[in-house]
PDB file of C-alpha atoms and ligand atoms in Angstrom:
ATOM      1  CA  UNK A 206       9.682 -30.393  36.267  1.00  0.00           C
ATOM      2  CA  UNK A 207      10.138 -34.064  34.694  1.00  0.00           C
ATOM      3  CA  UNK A 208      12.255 -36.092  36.951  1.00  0.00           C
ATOM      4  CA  UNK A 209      15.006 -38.251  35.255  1.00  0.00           C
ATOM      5  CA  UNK A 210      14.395 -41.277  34.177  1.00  0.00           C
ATOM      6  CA  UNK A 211      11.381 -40.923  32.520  1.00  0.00           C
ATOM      7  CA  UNK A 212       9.351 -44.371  32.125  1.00  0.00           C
ATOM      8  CA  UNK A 213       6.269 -43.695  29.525  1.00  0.00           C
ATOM      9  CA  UNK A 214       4.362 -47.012  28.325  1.00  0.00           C
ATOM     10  CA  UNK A 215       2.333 -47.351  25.023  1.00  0.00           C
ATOM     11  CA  UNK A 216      -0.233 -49.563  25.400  1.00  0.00           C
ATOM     12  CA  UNK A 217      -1.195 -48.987  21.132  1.00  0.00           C
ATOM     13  CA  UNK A 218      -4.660 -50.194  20.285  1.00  0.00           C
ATOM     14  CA  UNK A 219      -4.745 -52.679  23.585  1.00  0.00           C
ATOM     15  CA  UNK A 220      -6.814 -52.590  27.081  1.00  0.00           C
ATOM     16  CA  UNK A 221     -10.189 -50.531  26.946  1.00  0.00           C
ATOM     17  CA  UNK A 222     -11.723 -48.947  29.559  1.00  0.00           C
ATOM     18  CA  UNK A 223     -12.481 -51.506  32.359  1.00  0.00           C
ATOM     19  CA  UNK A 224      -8.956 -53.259  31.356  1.00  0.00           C
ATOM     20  CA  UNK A 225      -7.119 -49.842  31.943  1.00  0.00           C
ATOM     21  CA  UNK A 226      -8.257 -49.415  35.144  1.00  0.00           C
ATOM     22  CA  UNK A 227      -8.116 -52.955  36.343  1.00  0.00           C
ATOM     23  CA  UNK A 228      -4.577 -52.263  34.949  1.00  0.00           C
ATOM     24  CA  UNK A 229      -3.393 -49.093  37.153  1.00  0.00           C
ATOM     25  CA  UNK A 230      -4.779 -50.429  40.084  1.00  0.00           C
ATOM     26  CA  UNK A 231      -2.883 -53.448  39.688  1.00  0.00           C
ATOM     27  CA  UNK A 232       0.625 -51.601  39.226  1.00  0.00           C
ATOM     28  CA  UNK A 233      -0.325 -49.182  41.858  1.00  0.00           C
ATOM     29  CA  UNK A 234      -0.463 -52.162  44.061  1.00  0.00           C
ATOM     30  CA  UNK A 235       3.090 -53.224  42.632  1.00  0.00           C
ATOM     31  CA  UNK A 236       4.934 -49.911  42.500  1.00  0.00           C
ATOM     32  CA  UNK A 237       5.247 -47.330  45.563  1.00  0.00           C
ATOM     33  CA  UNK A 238       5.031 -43.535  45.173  1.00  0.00           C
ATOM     34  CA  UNK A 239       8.339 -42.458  44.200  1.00  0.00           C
ATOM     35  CA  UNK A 240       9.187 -38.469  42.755  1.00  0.00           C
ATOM     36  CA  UNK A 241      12.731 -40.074  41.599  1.00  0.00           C
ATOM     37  CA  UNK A 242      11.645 -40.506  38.332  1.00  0.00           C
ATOM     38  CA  UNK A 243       8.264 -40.100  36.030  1.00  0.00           C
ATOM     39  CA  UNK A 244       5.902 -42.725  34.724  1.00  0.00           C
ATOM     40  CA  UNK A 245       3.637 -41.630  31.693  1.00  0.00           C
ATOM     41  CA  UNK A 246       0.979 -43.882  30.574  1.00  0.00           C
ATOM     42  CA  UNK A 247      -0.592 -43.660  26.711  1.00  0.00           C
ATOM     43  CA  UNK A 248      -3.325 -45.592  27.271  1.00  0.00           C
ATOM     44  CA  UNK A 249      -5.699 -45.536  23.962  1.00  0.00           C
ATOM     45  CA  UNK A 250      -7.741 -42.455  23.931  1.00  0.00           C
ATOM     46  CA  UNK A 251     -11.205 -44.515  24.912  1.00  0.00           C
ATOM     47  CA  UNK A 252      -9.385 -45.542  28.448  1.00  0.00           C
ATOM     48  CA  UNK A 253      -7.828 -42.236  29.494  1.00  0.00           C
ATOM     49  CA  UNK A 254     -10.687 -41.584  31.858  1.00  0.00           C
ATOM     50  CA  UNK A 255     -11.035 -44.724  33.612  1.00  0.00           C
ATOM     51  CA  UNK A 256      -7.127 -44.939  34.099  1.00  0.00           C
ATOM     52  CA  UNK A 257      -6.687 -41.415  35.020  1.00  0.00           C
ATOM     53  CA  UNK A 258      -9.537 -42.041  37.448  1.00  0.00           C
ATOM     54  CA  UNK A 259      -8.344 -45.152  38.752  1.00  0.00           C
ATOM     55  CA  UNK A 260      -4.970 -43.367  39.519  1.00  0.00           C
ATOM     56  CA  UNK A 261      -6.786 -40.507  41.253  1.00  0.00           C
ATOM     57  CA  UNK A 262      -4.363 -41.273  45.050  1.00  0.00           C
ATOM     58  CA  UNK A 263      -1.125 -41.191  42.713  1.00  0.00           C
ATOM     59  CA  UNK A 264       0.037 -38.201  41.573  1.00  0.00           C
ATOM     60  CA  UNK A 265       3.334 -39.569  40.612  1.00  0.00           C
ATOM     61  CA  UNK A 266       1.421 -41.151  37.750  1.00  0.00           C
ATOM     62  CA  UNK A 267       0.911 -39.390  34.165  1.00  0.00           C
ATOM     63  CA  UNK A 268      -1.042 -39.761  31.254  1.00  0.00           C
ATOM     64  CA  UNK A 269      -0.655 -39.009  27.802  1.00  0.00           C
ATOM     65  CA  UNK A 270      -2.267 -39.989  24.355  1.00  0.00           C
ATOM     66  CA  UNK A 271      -0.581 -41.757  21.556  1.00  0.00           C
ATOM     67  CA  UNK A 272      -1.812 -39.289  18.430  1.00  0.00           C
ATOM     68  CA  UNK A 273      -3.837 -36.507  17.377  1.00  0.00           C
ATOM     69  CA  UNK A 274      -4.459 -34.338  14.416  1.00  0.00           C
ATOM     70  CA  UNK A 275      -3.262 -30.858  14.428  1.00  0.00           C
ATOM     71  CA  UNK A 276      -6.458 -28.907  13.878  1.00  0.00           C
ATOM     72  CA  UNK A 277      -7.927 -28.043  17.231  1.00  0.00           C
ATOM     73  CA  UNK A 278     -11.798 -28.774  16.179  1.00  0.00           C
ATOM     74  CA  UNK A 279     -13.745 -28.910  13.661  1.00  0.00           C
ATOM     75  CA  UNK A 280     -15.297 -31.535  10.820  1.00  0.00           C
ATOM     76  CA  UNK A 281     -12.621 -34.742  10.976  1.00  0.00           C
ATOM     77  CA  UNK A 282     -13.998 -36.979  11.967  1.00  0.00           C
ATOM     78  CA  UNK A 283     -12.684 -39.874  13.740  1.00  0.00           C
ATOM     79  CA  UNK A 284      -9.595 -37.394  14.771  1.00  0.00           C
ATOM     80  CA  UNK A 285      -8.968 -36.314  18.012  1.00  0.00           C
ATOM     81  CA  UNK A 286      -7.251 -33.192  18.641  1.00  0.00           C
ATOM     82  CA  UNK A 287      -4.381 -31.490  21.505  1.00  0.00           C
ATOM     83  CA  UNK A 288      -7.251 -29.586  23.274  1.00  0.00           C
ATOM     84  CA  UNK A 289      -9.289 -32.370  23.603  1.00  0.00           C
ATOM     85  CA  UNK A 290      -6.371 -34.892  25.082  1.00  0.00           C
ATOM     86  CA  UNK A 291      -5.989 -31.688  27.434  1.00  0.00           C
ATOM     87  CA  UNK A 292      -9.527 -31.492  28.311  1.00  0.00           C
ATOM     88  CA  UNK A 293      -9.494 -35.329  28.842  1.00  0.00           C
ATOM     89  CA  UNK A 294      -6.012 -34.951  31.111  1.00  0.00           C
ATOM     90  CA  UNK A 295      -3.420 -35.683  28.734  1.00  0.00           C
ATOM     91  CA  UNK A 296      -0.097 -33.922  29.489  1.00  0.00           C
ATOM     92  CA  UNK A 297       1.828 -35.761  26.694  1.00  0.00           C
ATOM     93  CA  UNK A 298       1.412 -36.419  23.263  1.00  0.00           C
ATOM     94  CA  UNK A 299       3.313 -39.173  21.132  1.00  0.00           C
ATOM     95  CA  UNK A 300       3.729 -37.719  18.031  1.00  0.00           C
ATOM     96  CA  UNK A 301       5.461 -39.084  14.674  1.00  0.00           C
ATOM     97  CA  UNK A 302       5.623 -42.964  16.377  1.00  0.00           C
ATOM     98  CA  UNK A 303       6.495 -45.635  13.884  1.00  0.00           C
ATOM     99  CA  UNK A 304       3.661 -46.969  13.354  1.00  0.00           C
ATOM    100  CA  UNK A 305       1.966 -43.668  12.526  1.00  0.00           C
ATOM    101  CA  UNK A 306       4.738 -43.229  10.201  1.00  0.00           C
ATOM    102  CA  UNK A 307       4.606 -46.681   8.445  1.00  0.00           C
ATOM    103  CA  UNK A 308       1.447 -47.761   9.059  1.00  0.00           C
ATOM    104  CA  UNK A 309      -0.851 -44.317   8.324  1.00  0.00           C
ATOM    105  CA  UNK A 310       1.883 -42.461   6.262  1.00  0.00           C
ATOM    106  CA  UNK A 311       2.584 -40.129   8.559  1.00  0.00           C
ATOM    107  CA  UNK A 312       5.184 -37.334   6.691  1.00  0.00           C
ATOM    108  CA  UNK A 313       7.782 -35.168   8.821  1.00  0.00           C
ATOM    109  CA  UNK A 314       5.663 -32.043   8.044  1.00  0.00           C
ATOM    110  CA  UNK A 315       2.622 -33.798   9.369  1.00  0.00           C
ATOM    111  CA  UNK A 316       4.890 -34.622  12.679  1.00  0.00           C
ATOM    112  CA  UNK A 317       6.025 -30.467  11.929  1.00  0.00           C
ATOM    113  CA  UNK A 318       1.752 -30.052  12.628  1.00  0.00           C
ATOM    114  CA  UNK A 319       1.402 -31.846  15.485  1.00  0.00           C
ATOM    115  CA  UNK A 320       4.167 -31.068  17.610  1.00  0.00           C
ATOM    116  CA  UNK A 321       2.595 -27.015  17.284  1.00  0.00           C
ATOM    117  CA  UNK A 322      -0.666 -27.963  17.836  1.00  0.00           C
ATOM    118  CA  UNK A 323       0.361 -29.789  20.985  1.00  0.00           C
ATOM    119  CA  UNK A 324       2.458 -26.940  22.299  1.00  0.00           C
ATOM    120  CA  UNK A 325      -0.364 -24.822  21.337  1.00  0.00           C
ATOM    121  CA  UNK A 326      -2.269 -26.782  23.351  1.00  0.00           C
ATOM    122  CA  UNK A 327      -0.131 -26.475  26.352  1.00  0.00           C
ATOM    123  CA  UNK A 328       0.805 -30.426  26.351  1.00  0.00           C
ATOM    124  CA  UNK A 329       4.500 -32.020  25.936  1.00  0.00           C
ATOM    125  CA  UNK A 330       5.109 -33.786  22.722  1.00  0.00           C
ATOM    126  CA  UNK A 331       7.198 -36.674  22.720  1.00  0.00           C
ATOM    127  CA  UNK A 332       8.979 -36.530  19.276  1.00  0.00           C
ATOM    128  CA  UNK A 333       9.812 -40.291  18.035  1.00  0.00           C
ATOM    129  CA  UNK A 334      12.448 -40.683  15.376  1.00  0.00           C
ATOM    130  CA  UNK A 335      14.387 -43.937  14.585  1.00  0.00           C
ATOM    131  CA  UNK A 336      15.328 -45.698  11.347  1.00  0.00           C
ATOM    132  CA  UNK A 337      14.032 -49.073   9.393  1.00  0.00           C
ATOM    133  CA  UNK A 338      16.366 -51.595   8.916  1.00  0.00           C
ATOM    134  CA  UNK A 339      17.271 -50.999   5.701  1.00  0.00           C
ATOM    135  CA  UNK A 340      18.255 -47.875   6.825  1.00  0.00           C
ATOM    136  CA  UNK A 341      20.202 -48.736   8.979  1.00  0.00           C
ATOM    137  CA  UNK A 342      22.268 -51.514   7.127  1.00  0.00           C
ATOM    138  CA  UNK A 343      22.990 -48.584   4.491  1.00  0.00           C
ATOM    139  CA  UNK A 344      24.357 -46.080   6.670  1.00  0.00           C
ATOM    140  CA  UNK A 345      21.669 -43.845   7.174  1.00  0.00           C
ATOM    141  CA  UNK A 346      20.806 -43.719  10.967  1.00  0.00           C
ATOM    142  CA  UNK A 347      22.484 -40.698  11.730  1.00  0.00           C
ATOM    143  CA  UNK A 348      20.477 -38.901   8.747  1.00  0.00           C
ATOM    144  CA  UNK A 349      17.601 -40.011   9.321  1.00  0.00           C
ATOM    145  CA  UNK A 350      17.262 -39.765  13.010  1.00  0.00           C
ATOM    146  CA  UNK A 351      18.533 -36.266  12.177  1.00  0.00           C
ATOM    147  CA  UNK A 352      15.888 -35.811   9.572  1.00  0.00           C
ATOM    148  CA  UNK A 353      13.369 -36.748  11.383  1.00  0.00           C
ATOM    149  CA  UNK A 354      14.214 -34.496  14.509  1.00  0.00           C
ATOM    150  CA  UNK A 355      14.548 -31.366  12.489  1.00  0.00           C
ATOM    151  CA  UNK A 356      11.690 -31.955  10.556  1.00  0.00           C
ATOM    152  CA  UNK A 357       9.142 -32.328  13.971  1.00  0.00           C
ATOM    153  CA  UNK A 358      10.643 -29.308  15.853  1.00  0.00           C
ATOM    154  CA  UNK A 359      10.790 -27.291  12.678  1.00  0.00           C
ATOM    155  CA  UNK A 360       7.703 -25.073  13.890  1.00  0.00           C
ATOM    156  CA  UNK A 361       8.782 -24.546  17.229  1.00  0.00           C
ATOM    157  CA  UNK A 362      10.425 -21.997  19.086  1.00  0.00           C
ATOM    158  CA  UNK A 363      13.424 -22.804  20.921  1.00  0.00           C
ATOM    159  CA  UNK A 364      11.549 -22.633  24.750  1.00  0.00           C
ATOM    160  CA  UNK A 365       9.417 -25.010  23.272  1.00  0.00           C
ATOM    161  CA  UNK A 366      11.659 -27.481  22.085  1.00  0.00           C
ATOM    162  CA  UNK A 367      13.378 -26.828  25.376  1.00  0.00           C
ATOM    163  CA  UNK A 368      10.251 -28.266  27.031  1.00  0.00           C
ATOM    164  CA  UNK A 369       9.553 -31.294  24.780  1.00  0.00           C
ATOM    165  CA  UNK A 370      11.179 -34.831  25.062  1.00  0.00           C
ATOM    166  CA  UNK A 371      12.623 -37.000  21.819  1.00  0.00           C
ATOM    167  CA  UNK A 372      12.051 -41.022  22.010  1.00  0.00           C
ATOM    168  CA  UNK A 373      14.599 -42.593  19.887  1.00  0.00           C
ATOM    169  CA  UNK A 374      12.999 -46.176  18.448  1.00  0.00           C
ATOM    170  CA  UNK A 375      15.036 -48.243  15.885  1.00  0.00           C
ATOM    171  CA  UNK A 376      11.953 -49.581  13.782  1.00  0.00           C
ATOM    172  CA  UNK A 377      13.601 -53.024  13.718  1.00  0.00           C
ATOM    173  CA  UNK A 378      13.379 -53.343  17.058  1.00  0.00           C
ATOM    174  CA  UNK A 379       9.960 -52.052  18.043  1.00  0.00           C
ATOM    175  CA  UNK A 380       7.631 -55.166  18.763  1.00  0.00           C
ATOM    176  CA  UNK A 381      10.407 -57.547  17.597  1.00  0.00           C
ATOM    177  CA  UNK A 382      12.398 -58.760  20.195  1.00  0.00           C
ATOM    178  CA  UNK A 383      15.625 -57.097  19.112  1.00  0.00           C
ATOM    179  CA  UNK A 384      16.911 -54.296  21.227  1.00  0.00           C
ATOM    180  CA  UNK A 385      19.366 -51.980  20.075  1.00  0.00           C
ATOM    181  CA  UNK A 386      22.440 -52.590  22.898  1.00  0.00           C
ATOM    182  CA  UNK A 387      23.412 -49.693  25.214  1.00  0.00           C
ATOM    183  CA  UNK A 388      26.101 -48.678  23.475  1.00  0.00           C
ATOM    184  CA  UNK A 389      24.068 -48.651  20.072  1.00  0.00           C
ATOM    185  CA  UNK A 390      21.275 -46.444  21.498  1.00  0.00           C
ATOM    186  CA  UNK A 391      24.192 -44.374  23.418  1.00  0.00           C
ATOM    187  CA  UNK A 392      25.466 -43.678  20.279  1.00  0.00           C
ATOM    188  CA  UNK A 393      22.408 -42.467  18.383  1.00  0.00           C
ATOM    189  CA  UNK A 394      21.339 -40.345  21.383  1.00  0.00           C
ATOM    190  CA  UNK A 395      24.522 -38.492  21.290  1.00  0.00           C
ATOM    191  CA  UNK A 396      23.939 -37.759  17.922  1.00  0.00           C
ATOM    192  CA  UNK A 397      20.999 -36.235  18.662  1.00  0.00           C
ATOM    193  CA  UNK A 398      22.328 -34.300  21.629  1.00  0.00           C
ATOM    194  CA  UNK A 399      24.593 -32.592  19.376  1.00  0.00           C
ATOM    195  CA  UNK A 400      21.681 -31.623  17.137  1.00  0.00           C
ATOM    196  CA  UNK A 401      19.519 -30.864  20.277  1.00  0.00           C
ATOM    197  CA  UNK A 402      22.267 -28.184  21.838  1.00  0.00           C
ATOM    198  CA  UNK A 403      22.334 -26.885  18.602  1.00  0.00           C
ATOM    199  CA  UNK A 404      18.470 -25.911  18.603  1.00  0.00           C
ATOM    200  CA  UNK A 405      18.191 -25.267  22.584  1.00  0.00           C
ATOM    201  CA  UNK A 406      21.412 -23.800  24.447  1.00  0.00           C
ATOM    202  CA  UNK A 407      22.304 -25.900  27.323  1.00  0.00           C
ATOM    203  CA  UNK A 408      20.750 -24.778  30.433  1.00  0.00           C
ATOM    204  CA  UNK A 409      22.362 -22.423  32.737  1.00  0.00           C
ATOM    205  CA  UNK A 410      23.571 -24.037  35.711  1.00  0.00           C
ATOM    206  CA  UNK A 411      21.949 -21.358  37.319  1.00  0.00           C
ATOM    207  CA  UNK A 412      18.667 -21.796  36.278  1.00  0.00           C
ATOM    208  CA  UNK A 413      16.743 -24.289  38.781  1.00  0.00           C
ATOM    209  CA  UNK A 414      14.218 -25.801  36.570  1.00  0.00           C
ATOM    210  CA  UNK A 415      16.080 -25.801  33.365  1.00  0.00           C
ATOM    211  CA  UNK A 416      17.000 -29.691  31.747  1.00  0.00           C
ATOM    212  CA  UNK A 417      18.060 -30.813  28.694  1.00  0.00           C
ATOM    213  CA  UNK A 418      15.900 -32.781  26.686  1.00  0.00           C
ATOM    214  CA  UNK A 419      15.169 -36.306  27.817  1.00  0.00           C
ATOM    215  CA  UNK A 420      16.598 -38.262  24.814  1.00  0.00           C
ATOM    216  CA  UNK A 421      14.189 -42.125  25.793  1.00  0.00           C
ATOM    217  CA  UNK A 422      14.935 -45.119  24.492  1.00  0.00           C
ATOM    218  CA  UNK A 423      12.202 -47.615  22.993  1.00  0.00           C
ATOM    219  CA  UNK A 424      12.343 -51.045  21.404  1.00  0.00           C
ATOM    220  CA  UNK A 425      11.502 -54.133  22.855  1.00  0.00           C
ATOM    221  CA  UNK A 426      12.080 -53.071  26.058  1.00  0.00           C
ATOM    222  CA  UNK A 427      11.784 -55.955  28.963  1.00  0.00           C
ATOM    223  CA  UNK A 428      12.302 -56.047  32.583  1.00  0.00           C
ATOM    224  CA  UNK A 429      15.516 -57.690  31.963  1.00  0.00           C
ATOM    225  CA  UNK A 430      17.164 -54.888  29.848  1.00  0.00           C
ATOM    226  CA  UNK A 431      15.959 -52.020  31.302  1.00  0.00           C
ATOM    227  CA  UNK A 432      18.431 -51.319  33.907  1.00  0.00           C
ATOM    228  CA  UNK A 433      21.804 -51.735  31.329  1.00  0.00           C
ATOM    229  CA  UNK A 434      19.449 -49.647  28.712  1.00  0.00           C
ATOM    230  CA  UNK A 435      18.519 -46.812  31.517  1.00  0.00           C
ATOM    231  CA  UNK A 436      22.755 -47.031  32.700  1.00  0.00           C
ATOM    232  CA  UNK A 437      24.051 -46.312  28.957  1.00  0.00           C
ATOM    233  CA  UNK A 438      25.040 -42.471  28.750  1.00  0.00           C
ATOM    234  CA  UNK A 439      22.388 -39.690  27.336  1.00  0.00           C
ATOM    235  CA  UNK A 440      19.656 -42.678  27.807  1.00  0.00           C
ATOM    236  CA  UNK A 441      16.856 -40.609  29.794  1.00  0.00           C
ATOM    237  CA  UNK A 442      14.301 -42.791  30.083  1.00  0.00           C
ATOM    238  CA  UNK A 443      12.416 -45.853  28.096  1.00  0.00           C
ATOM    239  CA  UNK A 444       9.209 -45.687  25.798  1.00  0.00           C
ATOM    240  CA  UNK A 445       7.760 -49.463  26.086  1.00  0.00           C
ATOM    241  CA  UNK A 446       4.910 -51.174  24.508  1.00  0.00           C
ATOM    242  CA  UNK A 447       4.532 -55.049  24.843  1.00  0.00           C
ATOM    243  CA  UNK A 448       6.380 -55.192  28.187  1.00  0.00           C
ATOM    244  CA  UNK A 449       4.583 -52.165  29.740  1.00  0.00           C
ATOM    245  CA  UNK A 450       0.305 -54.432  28.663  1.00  0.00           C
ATOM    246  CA  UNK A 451       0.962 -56.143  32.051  1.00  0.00           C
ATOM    247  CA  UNK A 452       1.266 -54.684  35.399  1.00  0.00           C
ATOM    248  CA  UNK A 453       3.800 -57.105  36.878  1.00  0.00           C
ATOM    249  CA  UNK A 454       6.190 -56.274  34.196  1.00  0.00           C
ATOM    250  CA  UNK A 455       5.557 -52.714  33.694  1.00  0.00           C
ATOM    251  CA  UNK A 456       6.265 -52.409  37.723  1.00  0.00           C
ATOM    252  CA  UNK A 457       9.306 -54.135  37.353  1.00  0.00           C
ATOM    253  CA  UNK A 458      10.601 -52.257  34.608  1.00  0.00           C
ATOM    254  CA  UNK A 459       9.846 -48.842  36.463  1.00  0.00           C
ATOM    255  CA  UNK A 460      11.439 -50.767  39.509  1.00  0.00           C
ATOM    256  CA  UNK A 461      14.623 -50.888  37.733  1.00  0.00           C
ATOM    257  CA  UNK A 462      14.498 -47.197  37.134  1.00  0.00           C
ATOM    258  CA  UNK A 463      14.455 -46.559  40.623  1.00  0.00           C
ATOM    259  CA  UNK A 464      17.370 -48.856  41.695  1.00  0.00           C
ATOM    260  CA  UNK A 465      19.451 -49.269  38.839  1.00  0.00           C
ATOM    261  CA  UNK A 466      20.083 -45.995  36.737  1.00  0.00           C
ATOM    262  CA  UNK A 467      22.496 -44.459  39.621  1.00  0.00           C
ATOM    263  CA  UNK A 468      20.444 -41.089  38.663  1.00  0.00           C
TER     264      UNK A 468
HETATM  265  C1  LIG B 531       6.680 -48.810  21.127  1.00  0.00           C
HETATM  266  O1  LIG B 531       5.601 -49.123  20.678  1.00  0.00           O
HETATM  267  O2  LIG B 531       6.959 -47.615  21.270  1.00  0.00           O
HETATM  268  C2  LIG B 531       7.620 -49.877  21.485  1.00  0.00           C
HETATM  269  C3  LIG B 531       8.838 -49.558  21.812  1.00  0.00           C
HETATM  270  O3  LIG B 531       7.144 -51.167  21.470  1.00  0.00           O
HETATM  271  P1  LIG B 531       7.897 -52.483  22.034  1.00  0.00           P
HETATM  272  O4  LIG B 531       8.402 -52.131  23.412  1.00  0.00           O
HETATM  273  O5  LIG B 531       6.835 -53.528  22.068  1.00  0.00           O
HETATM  274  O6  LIG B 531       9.012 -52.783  21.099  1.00  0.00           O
END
């Protein structure tokens, strides 16, 4: 059961091994136990051991990885794939993030791939959609948020879907220093919280462990935005990158979780 909000940091292609694990202990130092919401940490691949082993006392504390391929093994090398990360002690798998769209190409039917082979797996994809600027200054969010969503959940069952979490990241503001504002990333969430109870039901109120997906917000996240972002409706939780590579910030960030969201 993910507890709401969920706080999931992606450290990209920064802090190795011994840096990872200097890094956890740090923020375990900064941030008390707390089952009121759920932290996720992507660190690269390389680091997942040390981190995960330097977090061994806090079970509160998850990891995920920021990629894979969607063959399970075999000759690609270079790749690594959803059994693996699993092996290794990934839960949660990025999948279809920005930069693996822009930078490496990344197609929806490649995002369609991975999402199966991480449910295959038995991990939790994180599906990220959001739109370029040019995008957005024509008109296009809504489609191509929409677009994108479709397209990664196309080759999963409903349950599955059910299961999985969506990170909504405005590719103008990723890394830039321009966040979308509350009501902006409100808005695009409840777009795709139409389109979401349109491919899961809504869960029964009966039904103890049922949720609705976890629509996150990401984009130049900072300590001192978090709390309005976390406060604006159908905003479940915050992916981060820059603000989550130091401890003192990531801590504060998942501070604000904790005190601010009125969750
Ligand atoms: C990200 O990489 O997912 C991200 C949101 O980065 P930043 O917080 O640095 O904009």
């Amino acid at each position: 059961m993910i507890a709401l909000p969920v706080l999931a940091a992606n450290w990209k292609m920064n802090l190795g091994p011994a840096d990872a694990a200097a890094f956890v202990a740090a923020y375990i130092e900064r941030a008390p136990a707390s089952r009121d919401r759920t932290v996720i940490l992507f660190p690269p691949a390389l680091s997942l051991g040390t981190a995960r082993a330097a977090a061994a006392s806090r079970a509160d504390l998850h990891f995920g990885v920021q990629n894979v391929y969607w063959e399970d093994r075999g000759a690609f090398t270079g790749e690594i794939s959803a059994p693996l990360a699993r092996d290794a002690g990934a839960e949660f798998v990025l999948v279809g993030h920005s930069e693996r769209r822009h930078l490496f190409h990344e197609s929806d039917a490649d995002t369609a791939r991975k999402c199966q082979a991480v449910v295959r797996a038995g991990l939790t994809p994180i599906l990220c959609v959001g739109e370029t600027l040019d995008e957005r200054e024509s008109g296009a969010t809504e489609d191509v948020v929409l677009r994108q969503l479709h397209a990664g959940f196309s080759e999963l069952a409903p349950d599955a879907i059910a299961r999985a979490l969506v990170a909504y990241e405005p590719v103008w503001a990723i890394g830039t220093g321009r966040t979308a504002s509350p009501a902006d990333a409100s808005r695009t969430h409840a777009t795709l919280r139409v389109a979401l109870r349109r491919l899961v039901p809504p869960p029964a109120p009966t039904a103890g462990a049922a949720r609705d997906v976890p629509i996150l917000y990401g984009g130049s996240v900072t300590p001192d935005n978090a709390a309005a972002l976390l406060a604006a409706p159908e905003v479940g939780g915050l992916l981060v990158g820059g603000a989550s590579l130091h401890p003192a910030s990531w801590a504060a960030i998942v501070a604000t979780a904790s005190l601010g969201s009125g969750r």
